[in-house]
Short mmCIF file of C-alpha atoms and ligand atoms in Angstrom, two decimals:
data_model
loop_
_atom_site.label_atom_id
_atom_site.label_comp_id
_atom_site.label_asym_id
_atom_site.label_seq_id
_atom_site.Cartn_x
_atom_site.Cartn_y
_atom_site.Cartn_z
CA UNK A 837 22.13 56.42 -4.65
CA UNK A 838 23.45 55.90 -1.02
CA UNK A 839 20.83 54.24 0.53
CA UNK A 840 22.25 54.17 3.96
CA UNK A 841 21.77 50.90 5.11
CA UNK A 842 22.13 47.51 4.13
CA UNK A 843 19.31 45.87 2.76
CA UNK A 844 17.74 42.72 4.29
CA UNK A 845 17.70 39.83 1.68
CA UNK A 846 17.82 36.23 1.85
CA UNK A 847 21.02 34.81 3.58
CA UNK A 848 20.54 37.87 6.04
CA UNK A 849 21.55 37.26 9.59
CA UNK A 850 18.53 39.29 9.84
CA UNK A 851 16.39 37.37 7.43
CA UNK A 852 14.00 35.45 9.85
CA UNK A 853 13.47 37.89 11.86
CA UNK A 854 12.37 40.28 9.31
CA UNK A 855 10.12 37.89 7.52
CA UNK A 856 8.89 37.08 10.68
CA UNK A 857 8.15 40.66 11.82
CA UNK A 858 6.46 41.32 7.82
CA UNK A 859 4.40 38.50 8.30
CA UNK A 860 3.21 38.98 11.20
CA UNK A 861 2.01 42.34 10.00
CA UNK A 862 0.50 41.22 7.12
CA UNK A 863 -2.06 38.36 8.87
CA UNK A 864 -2.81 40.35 12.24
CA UNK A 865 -3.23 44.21 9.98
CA UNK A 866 -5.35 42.55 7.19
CA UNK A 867 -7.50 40.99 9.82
CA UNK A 868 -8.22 43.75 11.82
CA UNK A 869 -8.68 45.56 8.85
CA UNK A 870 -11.26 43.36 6.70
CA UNK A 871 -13.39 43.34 9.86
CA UNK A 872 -16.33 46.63 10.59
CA UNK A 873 -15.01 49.39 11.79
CA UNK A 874 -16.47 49.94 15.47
CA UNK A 875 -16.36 52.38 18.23
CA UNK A 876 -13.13 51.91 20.27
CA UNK A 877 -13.78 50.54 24.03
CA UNK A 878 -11.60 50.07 27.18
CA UNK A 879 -10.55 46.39 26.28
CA UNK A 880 -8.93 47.45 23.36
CA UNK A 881 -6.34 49.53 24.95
CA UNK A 882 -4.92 46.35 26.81
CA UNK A 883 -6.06 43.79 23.90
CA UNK A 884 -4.01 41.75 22.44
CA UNK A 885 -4.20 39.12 19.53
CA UNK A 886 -2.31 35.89 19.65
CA UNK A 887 -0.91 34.46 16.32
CA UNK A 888 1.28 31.41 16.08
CA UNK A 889 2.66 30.50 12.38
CA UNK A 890 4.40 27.51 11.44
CA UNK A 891 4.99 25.53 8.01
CA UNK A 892 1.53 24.12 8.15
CA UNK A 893 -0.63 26.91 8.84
CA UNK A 894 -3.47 26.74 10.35
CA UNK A 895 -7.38 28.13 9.86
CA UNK A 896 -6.58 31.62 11.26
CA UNK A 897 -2.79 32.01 9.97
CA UNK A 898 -1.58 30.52 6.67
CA UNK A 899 1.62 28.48 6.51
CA UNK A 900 4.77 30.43 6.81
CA UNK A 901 8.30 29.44 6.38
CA UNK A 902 9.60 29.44 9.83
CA UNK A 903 7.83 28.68 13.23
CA UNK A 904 7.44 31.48 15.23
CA UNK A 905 4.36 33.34 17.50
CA UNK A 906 3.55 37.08 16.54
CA UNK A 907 1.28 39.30 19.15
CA UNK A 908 -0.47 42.54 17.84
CA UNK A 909 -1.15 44.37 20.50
CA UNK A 910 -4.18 46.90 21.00
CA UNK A 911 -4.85 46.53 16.91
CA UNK A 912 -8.38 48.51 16.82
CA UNK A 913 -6.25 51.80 18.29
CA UNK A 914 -3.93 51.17 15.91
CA UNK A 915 -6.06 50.85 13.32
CA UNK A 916 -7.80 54.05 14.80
CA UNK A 917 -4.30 55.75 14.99
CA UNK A 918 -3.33 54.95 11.36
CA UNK A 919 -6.85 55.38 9.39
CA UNK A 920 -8.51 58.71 12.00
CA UNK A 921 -5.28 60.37 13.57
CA UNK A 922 -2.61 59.89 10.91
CA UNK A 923 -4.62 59.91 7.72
CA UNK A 924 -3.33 56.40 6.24
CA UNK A 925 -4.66 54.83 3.67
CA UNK A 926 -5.09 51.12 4.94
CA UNK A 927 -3.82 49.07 1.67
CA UNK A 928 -1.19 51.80 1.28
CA UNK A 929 0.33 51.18 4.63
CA UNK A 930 0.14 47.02 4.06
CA UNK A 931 1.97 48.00 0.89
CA UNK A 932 4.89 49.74 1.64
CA UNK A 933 5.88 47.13 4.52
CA UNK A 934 4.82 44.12 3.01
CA UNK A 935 4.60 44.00 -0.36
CA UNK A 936 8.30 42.83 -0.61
CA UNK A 937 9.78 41.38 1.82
CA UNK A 938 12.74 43.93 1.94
CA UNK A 939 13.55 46.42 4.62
CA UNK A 940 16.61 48.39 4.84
CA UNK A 941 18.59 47.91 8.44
CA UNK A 942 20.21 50.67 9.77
CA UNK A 943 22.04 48.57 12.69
CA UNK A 944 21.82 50.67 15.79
CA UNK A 945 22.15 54.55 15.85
CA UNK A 946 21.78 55.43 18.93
CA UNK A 947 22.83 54.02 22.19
CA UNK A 948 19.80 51.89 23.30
CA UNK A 949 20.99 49.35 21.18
CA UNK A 950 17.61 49.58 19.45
CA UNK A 951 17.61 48.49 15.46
CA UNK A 952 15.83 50.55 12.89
CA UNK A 953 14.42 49.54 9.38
CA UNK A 954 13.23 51.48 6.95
CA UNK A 955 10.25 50.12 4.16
CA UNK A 956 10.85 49.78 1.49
CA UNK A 957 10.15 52.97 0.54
CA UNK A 958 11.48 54.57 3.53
CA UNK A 959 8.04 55.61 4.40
CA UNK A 960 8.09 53.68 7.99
CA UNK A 961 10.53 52.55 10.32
CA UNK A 962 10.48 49.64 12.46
CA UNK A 963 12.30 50.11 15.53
CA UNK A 964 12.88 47.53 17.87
CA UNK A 965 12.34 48.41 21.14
CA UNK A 966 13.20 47.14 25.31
CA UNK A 967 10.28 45.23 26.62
CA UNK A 968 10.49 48.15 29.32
CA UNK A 969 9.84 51.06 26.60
CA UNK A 970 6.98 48.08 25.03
CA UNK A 971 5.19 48.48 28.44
CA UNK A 972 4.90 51.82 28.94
CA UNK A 973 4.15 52.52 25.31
CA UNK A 974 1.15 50.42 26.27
CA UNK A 975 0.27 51.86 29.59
CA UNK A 976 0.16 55.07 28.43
CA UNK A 977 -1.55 54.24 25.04
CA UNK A 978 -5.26 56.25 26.24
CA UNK A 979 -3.37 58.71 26.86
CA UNK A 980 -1.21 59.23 23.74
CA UNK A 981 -4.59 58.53 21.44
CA UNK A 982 -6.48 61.26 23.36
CA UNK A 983 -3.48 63.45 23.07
CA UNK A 984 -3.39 63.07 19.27
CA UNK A 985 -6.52 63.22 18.76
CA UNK A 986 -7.17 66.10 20.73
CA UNK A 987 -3.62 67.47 18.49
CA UNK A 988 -4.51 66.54 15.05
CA UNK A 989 -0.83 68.15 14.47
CA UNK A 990 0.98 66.77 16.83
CA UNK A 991 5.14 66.86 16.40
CA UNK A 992 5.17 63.59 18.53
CA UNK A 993 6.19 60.24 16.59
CA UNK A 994 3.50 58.58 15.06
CA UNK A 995 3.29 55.24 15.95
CA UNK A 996 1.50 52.83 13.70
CA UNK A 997 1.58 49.82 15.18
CA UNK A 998 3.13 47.71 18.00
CA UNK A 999 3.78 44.17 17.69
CA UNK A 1000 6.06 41.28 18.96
CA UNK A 1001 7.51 38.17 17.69
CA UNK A 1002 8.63 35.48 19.46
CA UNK A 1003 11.35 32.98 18.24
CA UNK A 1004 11.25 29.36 19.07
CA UNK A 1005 14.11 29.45 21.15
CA UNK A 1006 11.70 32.04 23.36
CA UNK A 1007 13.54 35.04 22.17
CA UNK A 1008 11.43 38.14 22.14
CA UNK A 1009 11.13 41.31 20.44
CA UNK A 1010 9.03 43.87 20.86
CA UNK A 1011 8.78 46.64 17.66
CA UNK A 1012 6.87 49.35 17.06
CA UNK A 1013 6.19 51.24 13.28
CA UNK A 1014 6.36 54.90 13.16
CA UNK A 1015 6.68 57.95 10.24
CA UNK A 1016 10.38 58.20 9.01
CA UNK A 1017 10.29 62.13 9.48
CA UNK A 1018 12.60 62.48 6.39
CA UNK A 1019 11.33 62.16 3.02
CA UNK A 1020 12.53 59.95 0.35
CA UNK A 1021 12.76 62.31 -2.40
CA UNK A 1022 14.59 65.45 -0.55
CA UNK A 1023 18.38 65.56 0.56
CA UNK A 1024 18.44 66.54 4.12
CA UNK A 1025 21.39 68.53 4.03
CA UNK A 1026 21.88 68.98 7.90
CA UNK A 1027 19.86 67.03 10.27
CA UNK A 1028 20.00 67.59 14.55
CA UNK A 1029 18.90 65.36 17.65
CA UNK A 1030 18.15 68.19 20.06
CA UNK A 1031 17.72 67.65 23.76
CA UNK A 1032 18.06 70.63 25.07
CA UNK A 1033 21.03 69.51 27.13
CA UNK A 1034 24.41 70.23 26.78
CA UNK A 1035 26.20 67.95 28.37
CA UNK A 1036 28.03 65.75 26.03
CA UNK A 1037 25.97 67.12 23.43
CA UNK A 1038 28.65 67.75 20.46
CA UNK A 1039 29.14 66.18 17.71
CA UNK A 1040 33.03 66.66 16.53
CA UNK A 1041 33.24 69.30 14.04
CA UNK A 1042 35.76 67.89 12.44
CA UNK A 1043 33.97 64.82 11.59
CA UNK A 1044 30.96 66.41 10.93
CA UNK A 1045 32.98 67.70 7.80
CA UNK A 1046 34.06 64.67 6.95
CA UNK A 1047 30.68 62.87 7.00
CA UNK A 1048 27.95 65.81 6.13
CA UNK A 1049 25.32 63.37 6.72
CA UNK A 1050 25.78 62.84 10.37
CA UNK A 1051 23.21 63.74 12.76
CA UNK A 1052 24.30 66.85 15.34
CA UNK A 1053 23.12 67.57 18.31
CA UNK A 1054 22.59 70.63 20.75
CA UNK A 1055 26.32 72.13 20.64
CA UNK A 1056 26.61 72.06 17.17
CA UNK A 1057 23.07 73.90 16.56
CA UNK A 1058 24.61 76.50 19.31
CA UNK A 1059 28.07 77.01 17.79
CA UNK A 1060 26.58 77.23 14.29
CA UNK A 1061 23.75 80.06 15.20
CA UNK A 1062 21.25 78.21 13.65
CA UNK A 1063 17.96 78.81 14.40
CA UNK A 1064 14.53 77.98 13.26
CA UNK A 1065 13.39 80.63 10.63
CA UNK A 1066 9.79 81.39 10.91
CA UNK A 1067 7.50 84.35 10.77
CA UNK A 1068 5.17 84.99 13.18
CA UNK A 1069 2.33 82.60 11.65
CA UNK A 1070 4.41 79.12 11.56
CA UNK A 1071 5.95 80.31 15.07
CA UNK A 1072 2.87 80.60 17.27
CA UNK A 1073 1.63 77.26 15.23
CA UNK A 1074 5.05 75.40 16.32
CA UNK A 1075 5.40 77.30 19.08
CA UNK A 1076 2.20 75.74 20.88
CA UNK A 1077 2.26 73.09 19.22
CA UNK A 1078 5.75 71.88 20.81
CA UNK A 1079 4.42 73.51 24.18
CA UNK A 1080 1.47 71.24 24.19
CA UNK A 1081 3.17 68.28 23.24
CA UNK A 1082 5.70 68.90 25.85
CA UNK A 1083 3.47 69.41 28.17
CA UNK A 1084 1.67 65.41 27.53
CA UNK A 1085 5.56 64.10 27.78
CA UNK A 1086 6.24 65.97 31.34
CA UNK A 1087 3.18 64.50 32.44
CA UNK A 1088 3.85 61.30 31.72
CA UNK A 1089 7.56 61.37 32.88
CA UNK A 1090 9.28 60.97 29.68
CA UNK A 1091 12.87 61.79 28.94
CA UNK A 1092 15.62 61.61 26.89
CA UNK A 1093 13.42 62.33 24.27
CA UNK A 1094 14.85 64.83 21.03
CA UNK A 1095 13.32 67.23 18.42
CA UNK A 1096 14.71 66.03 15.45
CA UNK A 1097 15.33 68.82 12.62
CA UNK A 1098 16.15 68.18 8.97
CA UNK A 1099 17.33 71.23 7.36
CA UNK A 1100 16.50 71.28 3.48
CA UNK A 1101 17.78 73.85 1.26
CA UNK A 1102 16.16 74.33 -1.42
CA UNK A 1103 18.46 76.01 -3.45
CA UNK A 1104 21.13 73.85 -3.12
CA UNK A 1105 18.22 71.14 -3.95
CA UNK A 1106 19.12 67.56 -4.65
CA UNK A 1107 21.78 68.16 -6.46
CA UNK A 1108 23.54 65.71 -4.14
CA UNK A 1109 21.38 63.06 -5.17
CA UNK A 1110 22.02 63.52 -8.62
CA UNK A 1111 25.92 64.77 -8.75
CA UNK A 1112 26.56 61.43 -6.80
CA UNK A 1113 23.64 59.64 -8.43
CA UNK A 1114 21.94 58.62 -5.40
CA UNK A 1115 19.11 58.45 -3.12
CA UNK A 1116 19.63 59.66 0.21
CA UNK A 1117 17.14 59.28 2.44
CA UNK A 1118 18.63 58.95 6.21
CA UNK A 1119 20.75 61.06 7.55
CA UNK A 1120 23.37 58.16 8.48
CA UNK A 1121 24.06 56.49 11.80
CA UNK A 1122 26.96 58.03 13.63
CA UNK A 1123 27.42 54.08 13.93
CA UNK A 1124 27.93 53.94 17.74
CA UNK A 1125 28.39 49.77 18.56
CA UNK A 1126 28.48 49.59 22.15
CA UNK A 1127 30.26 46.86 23.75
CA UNK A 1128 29.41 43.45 24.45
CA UNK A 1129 26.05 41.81 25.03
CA UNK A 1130 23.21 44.68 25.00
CA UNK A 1131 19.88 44.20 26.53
CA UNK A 1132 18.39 42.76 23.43
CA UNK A 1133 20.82 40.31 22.56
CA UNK A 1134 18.98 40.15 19.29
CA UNK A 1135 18.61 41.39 16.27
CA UNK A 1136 22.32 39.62 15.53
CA UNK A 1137 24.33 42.85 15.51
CA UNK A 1138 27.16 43.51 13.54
CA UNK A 1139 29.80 46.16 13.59
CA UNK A 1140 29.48 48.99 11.70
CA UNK A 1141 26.24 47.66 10.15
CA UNK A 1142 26.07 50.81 8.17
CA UNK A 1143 26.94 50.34 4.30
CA UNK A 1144 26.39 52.01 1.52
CA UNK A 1145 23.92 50.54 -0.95
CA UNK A 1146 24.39 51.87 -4.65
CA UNK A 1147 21.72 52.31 -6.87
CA UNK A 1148 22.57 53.11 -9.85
CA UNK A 1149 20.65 55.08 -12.89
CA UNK A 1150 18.54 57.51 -10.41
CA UNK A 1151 16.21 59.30 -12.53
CA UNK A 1152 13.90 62.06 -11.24
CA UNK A 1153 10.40 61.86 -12.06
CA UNK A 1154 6.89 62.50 -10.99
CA UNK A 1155 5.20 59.43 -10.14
CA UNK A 1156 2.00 59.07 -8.78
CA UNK A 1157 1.20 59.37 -4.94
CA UNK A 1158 1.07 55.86 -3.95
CA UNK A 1159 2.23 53.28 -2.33
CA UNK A 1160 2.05 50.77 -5.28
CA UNK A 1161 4.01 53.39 -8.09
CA UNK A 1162 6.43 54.26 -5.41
CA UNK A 1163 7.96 50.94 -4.74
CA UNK A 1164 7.70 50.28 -8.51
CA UNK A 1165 9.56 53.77 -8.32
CA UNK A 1166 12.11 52.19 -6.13
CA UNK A 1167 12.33 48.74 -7.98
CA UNK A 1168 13.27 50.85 -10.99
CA UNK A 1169 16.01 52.65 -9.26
CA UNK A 1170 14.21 55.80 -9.52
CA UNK A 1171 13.07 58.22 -6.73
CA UNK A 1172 9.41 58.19 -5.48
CA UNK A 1173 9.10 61.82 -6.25
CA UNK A 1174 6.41 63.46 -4.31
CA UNK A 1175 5.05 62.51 -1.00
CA UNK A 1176 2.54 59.67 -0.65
CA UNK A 1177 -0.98 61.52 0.85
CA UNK A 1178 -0.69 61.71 4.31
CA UNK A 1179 1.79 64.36 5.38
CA UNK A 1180 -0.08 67.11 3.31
CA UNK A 1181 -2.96 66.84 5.70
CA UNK A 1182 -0.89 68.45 8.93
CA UNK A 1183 0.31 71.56 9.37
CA UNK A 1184 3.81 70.95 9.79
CA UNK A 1185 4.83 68.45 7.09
CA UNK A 1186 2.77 70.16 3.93
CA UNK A 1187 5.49 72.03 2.04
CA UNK A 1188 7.39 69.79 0.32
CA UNK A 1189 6.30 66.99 3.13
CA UNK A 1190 8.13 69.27 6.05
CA UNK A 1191 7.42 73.17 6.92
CA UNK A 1192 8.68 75.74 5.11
CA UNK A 1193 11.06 78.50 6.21
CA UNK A 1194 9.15 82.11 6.16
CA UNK A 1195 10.60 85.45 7.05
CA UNK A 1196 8.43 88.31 9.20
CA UNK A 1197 5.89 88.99 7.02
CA UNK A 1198 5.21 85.70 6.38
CA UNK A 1199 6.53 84.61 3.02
CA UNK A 1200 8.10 81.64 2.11
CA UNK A 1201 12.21 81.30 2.35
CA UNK A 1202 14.47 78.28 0.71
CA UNK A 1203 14.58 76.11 3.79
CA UNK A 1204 12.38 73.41 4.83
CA UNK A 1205 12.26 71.88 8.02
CA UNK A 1206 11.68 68.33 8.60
CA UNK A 1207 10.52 68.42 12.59
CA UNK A 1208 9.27 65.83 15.22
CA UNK A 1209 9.60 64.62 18.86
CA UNK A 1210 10.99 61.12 19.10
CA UNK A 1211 12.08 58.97 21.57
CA UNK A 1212 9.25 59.13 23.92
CA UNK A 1213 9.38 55.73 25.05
CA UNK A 1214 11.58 56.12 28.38
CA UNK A 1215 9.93 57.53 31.24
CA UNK A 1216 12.30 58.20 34.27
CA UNK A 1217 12.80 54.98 35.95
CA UNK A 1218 13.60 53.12 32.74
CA UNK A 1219 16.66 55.21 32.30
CA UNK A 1220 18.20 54.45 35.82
CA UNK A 1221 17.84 50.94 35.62
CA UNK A 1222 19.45 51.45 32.07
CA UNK A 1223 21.83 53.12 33.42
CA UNK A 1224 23.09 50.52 36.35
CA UNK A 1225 23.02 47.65 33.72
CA UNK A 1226 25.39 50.15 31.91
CA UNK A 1227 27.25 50.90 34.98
CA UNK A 1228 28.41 47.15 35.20
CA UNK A 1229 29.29 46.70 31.67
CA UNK A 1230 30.37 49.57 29.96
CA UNK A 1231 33.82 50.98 29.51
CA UNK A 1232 31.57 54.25 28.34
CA UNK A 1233 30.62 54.99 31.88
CA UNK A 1234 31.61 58.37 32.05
CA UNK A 1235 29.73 59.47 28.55
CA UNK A 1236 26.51 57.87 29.89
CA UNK A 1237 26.26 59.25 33.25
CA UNK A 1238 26.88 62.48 32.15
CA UNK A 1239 24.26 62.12 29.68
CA UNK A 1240 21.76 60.69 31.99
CA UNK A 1241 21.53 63.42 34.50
CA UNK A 1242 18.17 63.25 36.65
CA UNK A 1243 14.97 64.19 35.43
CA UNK A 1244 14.21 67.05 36.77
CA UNK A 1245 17.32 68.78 35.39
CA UNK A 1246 17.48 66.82 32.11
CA UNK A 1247 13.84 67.44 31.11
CA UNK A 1248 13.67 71.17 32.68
CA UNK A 1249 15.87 71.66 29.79
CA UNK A 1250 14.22 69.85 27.04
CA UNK A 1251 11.15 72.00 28.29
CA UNK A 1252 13.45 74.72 28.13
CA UNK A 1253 14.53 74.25 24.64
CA UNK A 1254 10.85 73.48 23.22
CA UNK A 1255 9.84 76.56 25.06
CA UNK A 1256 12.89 78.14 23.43
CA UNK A 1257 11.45 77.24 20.31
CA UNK A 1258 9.34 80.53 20.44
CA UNK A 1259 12.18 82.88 20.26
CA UNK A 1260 13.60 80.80 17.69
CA UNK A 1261 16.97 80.39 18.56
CA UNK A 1262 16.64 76.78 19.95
CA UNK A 1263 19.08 78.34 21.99
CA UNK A 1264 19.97 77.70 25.94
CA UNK A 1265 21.98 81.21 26.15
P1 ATP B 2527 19.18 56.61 22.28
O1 ATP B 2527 18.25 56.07 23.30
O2 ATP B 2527 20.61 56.24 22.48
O3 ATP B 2527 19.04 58.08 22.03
P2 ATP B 2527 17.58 55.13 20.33
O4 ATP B 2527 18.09 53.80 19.88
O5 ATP B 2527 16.42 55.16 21.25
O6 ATP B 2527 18.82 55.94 20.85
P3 ATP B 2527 16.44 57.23 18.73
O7 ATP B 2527 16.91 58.29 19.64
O8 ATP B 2527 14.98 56.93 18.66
O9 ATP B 2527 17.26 55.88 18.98
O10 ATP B 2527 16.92 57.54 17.27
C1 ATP B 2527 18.28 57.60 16.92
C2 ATP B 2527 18.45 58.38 15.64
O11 ATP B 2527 17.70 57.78 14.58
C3 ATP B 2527 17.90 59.80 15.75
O12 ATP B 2527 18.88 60.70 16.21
C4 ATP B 2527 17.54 60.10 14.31
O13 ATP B 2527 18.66 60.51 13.59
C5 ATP B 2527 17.07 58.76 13.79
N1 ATP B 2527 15.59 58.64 13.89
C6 ATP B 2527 14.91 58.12 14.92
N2 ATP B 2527 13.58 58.17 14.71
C7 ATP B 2527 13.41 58.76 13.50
C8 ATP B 2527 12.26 59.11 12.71
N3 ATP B 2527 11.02 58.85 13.12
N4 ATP B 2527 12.47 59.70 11.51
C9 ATP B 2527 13.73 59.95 11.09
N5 ATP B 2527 14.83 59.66 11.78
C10 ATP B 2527 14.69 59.06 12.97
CA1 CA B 2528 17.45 59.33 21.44
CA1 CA B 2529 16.07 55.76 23.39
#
């Protein structure tokens, strides 16, 4: 199967840093989560736990194979997040990240110069993230709790956890962990990064033709008609749903942010998967390497970090619904069939772990849609300071000022198009 990415093994320019990152996890999640559940309070919004590891170990962190300090930040709302919000089983979660010490790097899709992983499993991703978008995840942490709390069925991404390591050489990076909205065991056979912008908001077609698996954004959805099918029911549901989600990011200033869509077709199945024998589970970076030092300097980048990983012998089975029997799925070379638990319990990822296409009166059609809000990390005045460190260095200038036009223009329109959303053309006619 294509597993777009390459995986992270020993010898790794990424190595350390990914042990470091899955180690760190695995101390600072276990101990939060072997202690009695309590009550959250103020402190914990701003707390933050301190871990250093080195060869030694010590009595709260056991020896690990390279020095480095890990911080878990605010880990009883995490822990409240994963286990009240998001439905998580606790061992489950440890599981998938940590119970090999292989992640899947997708180098940097977007422009940020953030780096995604994948589990294992492709359950989570690990993004790493600007120490800007780190603090205002934080600051606005009380909020984004109440909010999904309040919105059991919330389209925004589902963050997990939010951590930092820091290298002896006092190189930091911040990460957070958050749902990969695609499924493991269904092709996506057209995915989209919406903003509800069009300005430089295509995707060439011709391309797109060559590489089906790229993501598309706004123009494309407009020049292809597509729109969302969905009867009256699964409209008002997404409808509001989108509206009140919107609504939290407006408040808080956000921007840039994107409804992804996966488009599944159920006809055409995963026949993909098994004509070319693989395992696709991502639609694939449109690899964009942006020039010369980027803000994180680290993870090591390398162009075109994209590859193609080929697993051979895919055979599809049921296995059982957990963590455990899907990586053993995944050792095997097989695909983790069905979804593990947690996306049947919301309303818009329990058909086939996305929402399922329905004409007027309701009944089901051979689409499903894979659908969430991410990117909500960069309020307003993030972006212009991004944007004036771009200014200096980048030979992309034009692209990026077009594409960072101010806020009240920008996210009008991704208002707009969420709004849109209940006529059903995502459509900006
Ligand atoms: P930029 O700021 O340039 O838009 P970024 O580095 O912040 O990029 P994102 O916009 O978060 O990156 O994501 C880039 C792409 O990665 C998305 O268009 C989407 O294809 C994929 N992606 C991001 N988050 C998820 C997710 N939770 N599930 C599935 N795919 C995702
Ligand atoms: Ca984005
Ligand atoms: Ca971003």
């Amino acid at each position: 199967p294509v597993l777009v990415g390459n995986l992270i093994s020993e010898g790794h320019v990424n190595y350390v840093l990914m042990y470091n990152m899955l180690t760190g996890i695995r101390i600072a999640v276990s101990r939060t989560q072997a202690k009695m559940k309590r009550p959250l309070t103020d402190e914990d919004y701003s707390a933050r736990h301190k871990y250093s590891f080195d060869i030694i170990g010590n009595e709260l962190t056991p020896s690990a194979r390279y020095d480095f300090k890990f911080k878990d930040y605010a880990p009883w709302v995490f822990r409240e997040l994963r286990e009240e919000c998001f439905q998580l089983d606790p061992a489950d979660y440890l599981l998938s990240l940590t119970a090999q010490y292989i992640l899947s790097e997708l180098g940097s899709p977007g422009k940020s110069g953030s780096f995604f992983y994948f589990s294992r499993d492709y359950r989570f991703i690990i993004k790493t993230i600007r120490h800007a978008e780190h603090k205002f995840l934080r600051s606005i942490l009380k909020r984004y709790y109440a909010h999904v709390r309040e919105n059991p069925h919330t389209l925004l991404s589902r963050f997990y956890g939010l951590h930092r390591v820091k290298l002896p050489h006092g190189r930091k990076i911040h990460f957070v962990i958050m749902n990969n909205l695609f499924p493991a065991h269904k092709d996506i056979h057209e995915s989209y990064d919406l903003k509800g912008s069009t300005v430089g908001r295509l995707y060439p077609e011709e391309r797109a033709r060559e590489n089906p698996r790229a993501v598309l954004k706004d123009l494309n959805w407009i020049d292809r008609h597509k729109e969302l099918e969905l009867g009256p029911e699964k409209r008002a549901l997404l409808t509001e749903q989108l509206r009140r989600d919107a609504e939290l990011l407006k408040e808080l200033q956000v921007m840039d942010y994107s409804l992804l869509v996966g488009i599944h077709n159920m006809q055409r199945g995963n026949r993909d998967n098994v004509r070319r024998n693989t395992l696709r589970v991502f639609s694939p970076p449109d690899v964009h390497v942006p020039p010369t030092p980027h803000a994180h300097g680290y993870p090591h980048r390398r162009r075109a970090t994209a590859t193609t990983v080929e697993q051979p012998h895919v055979v599809r089975r049921a296995v059982h619904r957990n963590a455990r029997a899907n990586l053993k799925c995944v050792e095997e070379g097989l695909l983790p069939e069905e979804d593990t638990g947690d996306r049947q319990h919301f309303l818009f990822s329990k058909d086939e772990g996305g929402l399922r296409a329905t004409d007027e009166q309701n009944e089901p059609l051979h689409t499903v849609y894979y659908l969430g809000v991410i990117d909500i990390l960069t309020p307003y005045g993030i972006v212009k300071r991004i944007e004036h460190l771009w200014k200096g260095m980048s030979a992309d200038r034009v692209r990026l000022t077009h594409s960072l036009s101010p806020p009240p223009s920008l996210s009008c329109r991704v208002h707009e198009l969420i709004s849109f959303s209940s006529s059903f053309t995502l459509g900006y006619i």
